[in-house]
Amino acid sequence: MAFTVPLPRTPLDGGLARWYEHELGWATAAGPPVQLVTGLRFDVLELPAAAGHGVLRRMGTATGPVALLGRRMRLLVAAGSAEELPGLLDWLEWGGISLDLAVLGADGRMTAPLPPGRGGSGAPGDAVWLRAPAPGREVESSLPALRSAPWGDADAPCLVRLVAAAAAECHRVRLLSARARGPQAQQLPPQRFASS
């Protein structure tokens, strides 16, 4: 009696994890959806999309890769930046202000957007790159970093400027949304701040 071995199955993610692992050298976690592991090669500064668009206008091209997932924007920053954020916000005098600003660092996860040039479902809320990382290039050296930190590159965008712009835009968006809701909504909820 002869047994046949079935052909290997196509990965459910369509090779998405393989693209990130082989083209960029980034660690992934199984999905669906495929997740990019933060804290190893990069951390993520996450904020409302409306605030994120303001940051991109202010900073121009002085940011690293940028992804959008629903109403949240994710800006990739140098690994280790997550640990610096609370002190940096205090130093910039944003420490006691309610901001809808989060950071994903060590052991965090970010939904992997489709690589550039790959068609997708186009479903609302899918993760997409607004500024994609370039394969075959050392992405980490172009990520916003503290220049004095051991991982900071002198040519990398400045993390301090990025965080200052992000805090200001988050605050502006919160004030505008509270004003639009009227006087009964002037009490803003506490700051959402996560480190993973």
PDB file of C-alpha atoms in Angstrom:
ATOM      1  CA  MET A   1       0.000   0.000   0.000  1.00  0.00           C
ATOM      2  CA  ALA A   2       1.502   3.339  -1.060  1.00  0.00           C
ATOM      3  CA  PHE A   3       1.117   6.454   0.975  1.00  0.00           C
ATOM      4  CA  THR A   4       1.376   9.860  -0.587  1.00  0.00           C
ATOM      5  CA  VAL A   5       2.700  12.828   1.246  1.00  0.00           C
ATOM      6  CA  PRO A   6       0.698  16.002   0.728  1.00  0.00           C
ATOM      7  CA  LEU A   7       2.431  19.043  -0.674  1.00  0.00           C
ATOM      8  CA  PRO A   8       3.522  21.623   1.894  1.00  0.00           C
ATOM      9  CA  ARG A   9       0.834  24.110   2.713  1.00  0.00           C
ATOM     10  CA  THR A  10       1.218  27.782   1.899  1.00  0.00           C
ATOM     11  CA  PRO A  11       1.630  29.734   5.123  1.00  0.00           C
ATOM     12  CA  LEU A  12      -1.593  31.376   6.256  1.00  0.00           C
ATOM     13  CA  ASP A  13       0.166  34.731   6.304  1.00  0.00           C
ATOM     14  CA  GLY A  14       1.121  34.486   2.607  1.00  0.00           C
ATOM     15  CA  GLY A  15       4.819  34.719   3.446  1.00  0.00           C
ATOM     16  CA  LEU A  16       4.418  37.969   5.379  1.00  0.00           C
ATOM     17  CA  ALA A  17       6.447  36.768   8.373  1.00  0.00           C
ATOM     18  CA  ARG A  18       9.118  35.400   6.059  1.00  0.00           C
ATOM     19  CA  TRP A  19       9.410  38.794   4.278  1.00  0.00           C
ATOM     20  CA  TYR A  20       9.971  40.649   7.562  1.00  0.00           C
ATOM     21  CA  GLU A  21      12.410  38.056   8.879  1.00  0.00           C
ATOM     22  CA  HIS A  22      14.493  37.682   5.690  1.00  0.00           C
ATOM     23  CA  GLU A  23      14.294  41.135   4.097  1.00  0.00           C
ATOM     24  CA  LEU A  24      14.550  43.243   7.262  1.00  0.00           C
ATOM     25  CA  GLY A  25      15.853  40.813   9.887  1.00  0.00           C
ATOM     26  CA  TRP A  26      12.950  41.608  12.211  1.00  0.00           C
ATOM     27  CA  ALA A  27      11.508  39.055  14.629  1.00  0.00           C
ATOM     28  CA  THR A  28       7.875  38.086  14.152  1.00  0.00           C
ATOM     29  CA  ALA A  29       5.264  36.315  16.249  1.00  0.00           C
ATOM     30  CA  ALA A  30       2.762  33.962  14.653  1.00  0.00           C
ATOM     31  CA  GLY A  31      -0.676  35.282  13.836  1.00  0.00           C
ATOM     32  CA  PRO A  32      -3.069  35.810  12.364  1.00  0.00           C
ATOM     33  CA  PRO A  33      -2.355  38.604  12.101  1.00  0.00           C
ATOM     34  CA  VAL A  34       1.426  38.395  11.953  1.00  0.00           C
ATOM     35  CA  GLN A  35       2.991  40.507  14.699  1.00  0.00           C
ATOM     36  CA  LEU A  36       6.334  42.306  14.682  1.00  0.00           C
ATOM     37  CA  VAL A  37       8.212  41.923  17.972  1.00  0.00           C
ATOM     38  CA  THR A  38       9.255  45.277  19.414  1.00  0.00           C
ATOM     39  CA  GLY A  39      12.185  46.024  21.669  1.00  0.00           C
ATOM     40  CA  LEU A  40      14.762  44.085  19.642  1.00  0.00           C
ATOM     41  CA  ARG A  41      15.450  46.134  16.501  1.00  0.00           C
ATOM     42  CA  PHE A  42      13.004  48.982  17.144  1.00  0.00           C
ATOM     43  CA  ASP A  43      10.430  50.353  19.590  1.00  0.00           C
ATOM     44  CA  VAL A  44       7.141  51.993  18.616  1.00  0.00           C
ATOM     45  CA  LEU A  45       5.667  55.345  19.581  1.00  0.00           C
ATOM     46  CA  GLU A  46       1.887  55.034  19.169  1.00  0.00           C
ATOM     47  CA  LEU A  47      -0.554  57.945  19.037  1.00  0.00           C
ATOM     48  CA  PRO A  48      -3.919  58.899  17.512  1.00  0.00           C
ATOM     49  CA  ALA A  49      -3.749  59.142  13.723  1.00  0.00           C
ATOM     50  CA  ALA A  50      -4.913  62.780  13.801  1.00  0.00           C
ATOM     51  CA  ALA A  51      -1.996  63.685  16.073  1.00  0.00           C
ATOM     52  CA  GLY A  52       0.362  61.525  14.021  1.00  0.00           C
ATOM     53  CA  HIS A  53      -0.453  63.386  10.817  1.00  0.00           C
ATOM     54  CA  GLY A  54       0.390  66.623  12.638  1.00  0.00           C
ATOM     55  CA  VAL A  55       3.723  65.125  13.717  1.00  0.00           C
ATOM     56  CA  LEU A  56       4.512  64.118  10.122  1.00  0.00           C
ATOM     57  CA  ARG A  57       3.726  67.663   8.936  1.00  0.00           C
ATOM     58  CA  ARG A  58       6.003  69.138  11.625  1.00  0.00           C
ATOM     59  CA  MET A  59       8.873  66.677  11.224  1.00  0.00           C
ATOM     60  CA  GLY A  60       8.872  66.233   7.451  1.00  0.00           C
ATOM     61  CA  THR A  61      11.074  63.294   6.579  1.00  0.00           C
ATOM     62  CA  ALA A  62      12.845  63.323   9.972  1.00  0.00           C
ATOM     63  CA  THR A  63      11.057  60.183  11.116  1.00  0.00           C
ATOM     64  CA  GLY A  64      11.671  56.528  10.547  1.00  0.00           C
ATOM     65  CA  PRO A  65       9.101  54.123   9.122  1.00  0.00           C
ATOM     66  CA  VAL A  66       5.481  54.967   9.969  1.00  0.00           C
ATOM     67  CA  ALA A  67       2.500  52.589  10.032  1.00  0.00           C
ATOM     68  CA  LEU A  68      -1.219  53.163  10.400  1.00  0.00           C
ATOM     69  CA  LEU A  69      -3.642  50.733  12.051  1.00  0.00           C
ATOM     70  CA  GLY A  70      -7.192  52.019  12.184  1.00  0.00           C
ATOM     71  CA  ARG A  71      -7.168  55.294  14.080  1.00  0.00           C
ATOM     72  CA  ARG A  72      -3.707  54.765  15.559  1.00  0.00           C
ATOM     73  CA  MET A  73      -0.383  55.754  14.018  1.00  0.00           C
ATOM     74  CA  ARG A  74       2.828  53.957  14.895  1.00  0.00           C
ATOM     75  CA  LEU A  75       6.213  55.621  14.496  1.00  0.00           C
ATOM     76  CA  LEU A  76       9.230  53.338  14.688  1.00  0.00           C
ATOM     77  CA  VAL A  77      11.984  54.606  16.956  1.00  0.00           C
ATOM     78  CA  ALA A  78      15.328  53.186  18.081  1.00  0.00           C
ATOM     79  CA  ALA A  79      15.256  50.111  20.329  1.00  0.00           C
ATOM     80  CA  GLY A  80      15.536  51.194  23.955  1.00  0.00           C
ATOM     81  CA  SER A  81      13.569  54.406  23.413  1.00  0.00           C
ATOM     82  CA  ALA A  82      10.553  52.998  25.286  1.00  0.00           C
ATOM     83  CA  GLU A  83      12.503  53.100  28.540  1.00  0.00           C
ATOM     84  CA  GLU A  84      13.493  56.707  27.905  1.00  0.00           C
ATOM     85  CA  LEU A  85       9.989  58.034  27.183  1.00  0.00           C
ATOM     86  CA  PRO A  86       8.700  58.689  30.744  1.00  0.00           C
ATOM     87  CA  GLY A  87      11.826  60.658  31.687  1.00  0.00           C
ATOM     88  CA  LEU A  88      11.859  62.431  28.369  1.00  0.00           C
ATOM     89  CA  LEU A  89       8.223  63.535  28.779  1.00  0.00           C
ATOM     90  CA  ASP A  90       9.043  64.828  32.272  1.00  0.00           C
ATOM     91  CA  TRP A  91      12.108  66.682  30.965  1.00  0.00           C
ATOM     92  CA  LEU A  92       9.986  68.249  28.197  1.00  0.00           C
ATOM     93  CA  GLU A  93       7.444  69.249  30.900  1.00  0.00           C
ATOM     94  CA  TRP A  94       4.690  66.978  29.575  1.00  0.00           C
ATOM     95  CA  GLY A  95       4.922  64.528  32.495  1.00  0.00           C
ATOM     96  CA  GLY A  96       1.690  65.466  34.295  1.00  0.00           C
ATOM     97  CA  ILE A  97      -0.408  66.124  31.190  1.00  0.00           C
ATOM     98  CA  SER A  98      -2.963  63.616  29.903  1.00  0.00           C
ATOM     99  CA  LEU A  99      -1.812  62.401  26.503  1.00  0.00           C
ATOM    100  CA  ASP A 100      -3.051  59.533  24.372  1.00  0.00           C
ATOM    101  CA  LEU A 101       0.530  58.490  23.746  1.00  0.00           C
ATOM    102  CA  ALA A 102       1.787  54.942  24.203  1.00  0.00           C
ATOM    103  CA  VAL A 103       5.069  53.179  23.640  1.00  0.00           C
ATOM    104  CA  LEU A 104       5.775  49.566  22.733  1.00  0.00           C
ATOM    105  CA  GLY A 105       9.155  48.346  23.883  1.00  0.00           C
ATOM    106  CA  ALA A 106      10.665  45.062  25.056  1.00  0.00           C
ATOM    107  CA  ASP A 107       8.364  42.091  24.411  1.00  0.00           C
ATOM    108  CA  GLY A 108       5.712  44.287  22.777  1.00  0.00           C
ATOM    109  CA  ARG A 109       3.888  43.410  19.570  1.00  0.00           C
ATOM    110  CA  MET A 110       2.841  45.467  16.552  1.00  0.00           C
ATOM    111  CA  THR A 111       0.532  44.189  13.793  1.00  0.00           C
ATOM    112  CA  ALA A 112       2.654  43.744  10.672  1.00  0.00           C
ATOM    113  CA  PRO A 113       1.525  45.891   7.736  1.00  0.00           C
ATOM    114  CA  LEU A 114       1.708  44.397   4.254  1.00  0.00           C
ATOM    115  CA  PRO A 115       5.101  45.008   2.657  1.00  0.00           C
ATOM    116  CA  PRO A 116       5.248  47.756   0.023  1.00  0.00           C
ATOM    117  CA  GLY A 117       3.990  46.711  -3.396  1.00  0.00           C
ATOM    118  CA  ARG A 118       1.902  43.806  -2.137  1.00  0.00           C
ATOM    119  CA  GLY A 119      -1.795  43.990  -2.754  1.00  0.00           C
ATOM    120  CA  GLY A 120      -4.000  43.588   0.254  1.00  0.00           C
ATOM    121  CA  SER A 121      -7.597  43.249   1.160  1.00  0.00           C
ATOM    122  CA  GLY A 122      -7.808  47.003   1.551  1.00  0.00           C
ATOM    123  CA  ALA A 123     -10.220  46.459   4.434  1.00  0.00           C
ATOM    124  CA  PRO A 124     -10.678  49.462   6.700  1.00  0.00           C
ATOM    125  CA  GLY A 125      -8.510  49.101   9.752  1.00  0.00           C
ATOM    126  CA  ASP A 126      -5.827  46.963   8.063  1.00  0.00           C
ATOM    127  CA  ALA A 127      -2.283  47.835   9.063  1.00  0.00           C
ATOM    128  CA  VAL A 128      -0.548  49.770   6.279  1.00  0.00           C
ATOM    129  CA  TRP A 129       2.800  51.485   5.873  1.00  0.00           C
ATOM    130  CA  LEU A 130       2.674  55.256   5.349  1.00  0.00           C
ATOM    131  CA  ARG A 131       6.497  55.292   5.227  1.00  0.00           C
ATOM    132  CA  ALA A 132       7.749  51.764   4.691  1.00  0.00           C
ATOM    133  CA  PRO A 133      11.136  50.406   5.749  1.00  0.00           C
ATOM    134  CA  ALA A 134      13.496  49.776   2.835  1.00  0.00           C
ATOM    135  CA  PRO A 135      14.610  46.140   2.467  1.00  0.00           C
ATOM    136  CA  GLY A 136      18.323  45.546   2.118  1.00  0.00           C
ATOM    137  CA  ARG A 137      19.112  48.672   4.110  1.00  0.00           C
ATOM    138  CA  GLU A 138      20.033  48.972   7.773  1.00  0.00           C
ATOM    139  CA  VAL A 139      16.723  50.442   8.983  1.00  0.00           C
ATOM    140  CA  GLU A 140      17.794  50.832  12.592  1.00  0.00           C
ATOM    141  CA  SER A 141      20.367  53.541  11.852  1.00  0.00           C
ATOM    142  CA  SER A 142      17.613  55.758  10.414  1.00  0.00           C
ATOM    143  CA  LEU A 143      15.297  55.520  13.448  1.00  0.00           C
ATOM    144  CA  PRO A 144      14.828  58.482  15.791  1.00  0.00           C
ATOM    145  CA  ALA A 145      17.188  58.064  18.762  1.00  0.00           C
ATOM    146  CA  LEU A 146      18.768  59.944  21.617  1.00  0.00           C
ATOM    147  CA  ARG A 147      22.093  61.029  20.197  1.00  0.00           C
ATOM    148  CA  SER A 148      23.817  60.581  23.561  1.00  0.00           C
ATOM    149  CA  ALA A 149      22.553  57.006  23.958  1.00  0.00           C
ATOM    150  CA  PRO A 150      24.872  54.131  23.015  1.00  0.00           C
ATOM    151  CA  TRP A 151      22.441  53.036  20.267  1.00  0.00           C
ATOM    152  CA  GLY A 152      21.981  56.568  18.913  1.00  0.00           C
ATOM    153  CA  ASP A 153      23.413  57.360  15.486  1.00  0.00           C
ATOM    154  CA  ALA A 154      24.628  60.925  14.911  1.00  0.00           C
ATOM    155  CA  ASP A 155      22.783  60.999  11.574  1.00  0.00           C
ATOM    156  CA  ALA A 156      19.515  59.552  12.921  1.00  0.00           C
ATOM    157  CA  PRO A 157      16.508  61.820  13.487  1.00  0.00           C
ATOM    158  CA  CYS A 158      16.315  63.254  16.999  1.00  0.00           C
ATOM    159  CA  LEU A 159      14.029  61.366  19.399  1.00  0.00           C
ATOM    160  CA  VAL A 160      13.656  64.461  21.601  1.00  0.00           C
ATOM    161  CA  ARG A 161      12.230  66.511  18.709  1.00  0.00           C
ATOM    162  CA  LEU A 162       9.908  63.647  17.722  1.00  0.00           C
ATOM    163  CA  VAL A 163       8.573  63.164  21.260  1.00  0.00           C
ATOM    164  CA  ALA A 164       8.118  66.927  21.731  1.00  0.00           C
ATOM    165  CA  ALA A 165       6.126  67.119  18.488  1.00  0.00           C
ATOM    166  CA  ALA A 166       4.100  64.003  19.381  1.00  0.00           C
ATOM    167  CA  ALA A 167       3.219  65.318  22.850  1.00  0.00           C
ATOM    168  CA  ALA A 168       2.178  68.713  21.485  1.00  0.00           C
ATOM    169  CA  GLU A 169       0.032  67.165  18.729  1.00  0.00           C
ATOM    170  CA  CYS A 170      -1.594  64.654  21.121  1.00  0.00           C
ATOM    171  CA  HIS A 171      -2.437  67.501  23.489  1.00  0.00           C
ATOM    172  CA  ARG A 172      -3.807  69.623  20.640  1.00  0.00           C
ATOM    173  CA  VAL A 173      -6.039  66.765  19.421  1.00  0.00           C
ATOM    174  CA  ARG A 174      -7.326  66.088  22.963  1.00  0.00           C
ATOM    175  CA  LEU A 175      -8.161  69.763  23.512  1.00  0.00           C
ATOM    176  CA  LEU A 176      -9.920  70.053  20.151  1.00  0.00           C
ATOM    177  CA  SER A 177     -11.975  66.899  20.768  1.00  0.00           C
ATOM    178  CA  ALA A 178     -12.948  68.074  24.287  1.00  0.00           C
ATOM    179  CA  ARG A 179     -13.968  71.456  22.899  1.00  0.00           C
ATOM    180  CA  ALA A 180     -16.056  69.793  20.172  1.00  0.00           C
ATOM    181  CA  ARG A 181     -17.885  67.661  22.762  1.00  0.00           C
ATOM    182  CA  GLY A 182     -18.820  70.696  24.817  1.00  0.00           C
ATOM    183  CA  PRO A 183     -18.427  71.891  28.421  1.00  0.00           C
ATOM    184  CA  GLN A 184     -19.646  68.628  29.981  1.00  0.00           C
ATOM    185  CA  ALA A 185     -16.597  66.837  28.484  1.00  0.00           C
ATOM    186  CA  GLN A 186     -13.934  69.220  29.831  1.00  0.00           C
ATOM    187  CA  GLN A 187     -12.830  66.601  32.379  1.00  0.00           C
ATOM    188  CA  LEU A 188     -10.295  64.559  30.353  1.00  0.00           C
ATOM    189  CA  PRO A 189      -9.570  60.946  31.318  1.00  0.00           C
ATOM    190  CA  PRO A 190      -6.123  60.119  32.726  1.00  0.00           C
ATOM    191  CA  GLN A 191      -3.138  59.674  30.429  1.00  0.00           C
ATOM    192  CA  ARG A 192      -2.945  56.332  28.633  1.00  0.00           C
ATOM    193  CA  PHE A 193       0.647  55.211  28.871  1.00  0.00           C
ATOM    194  CA  ALA A 194       1.792  51.662  28.253  1.00  0.00           C
ATOM    195  CA  SER A 195       5.276  50.259  28.020  1.00  0.00           C
ATOM    196  CA  SER A 196       4.370  46.993  26.331  1.00  0.00           C
TER     197      SER A 196
END
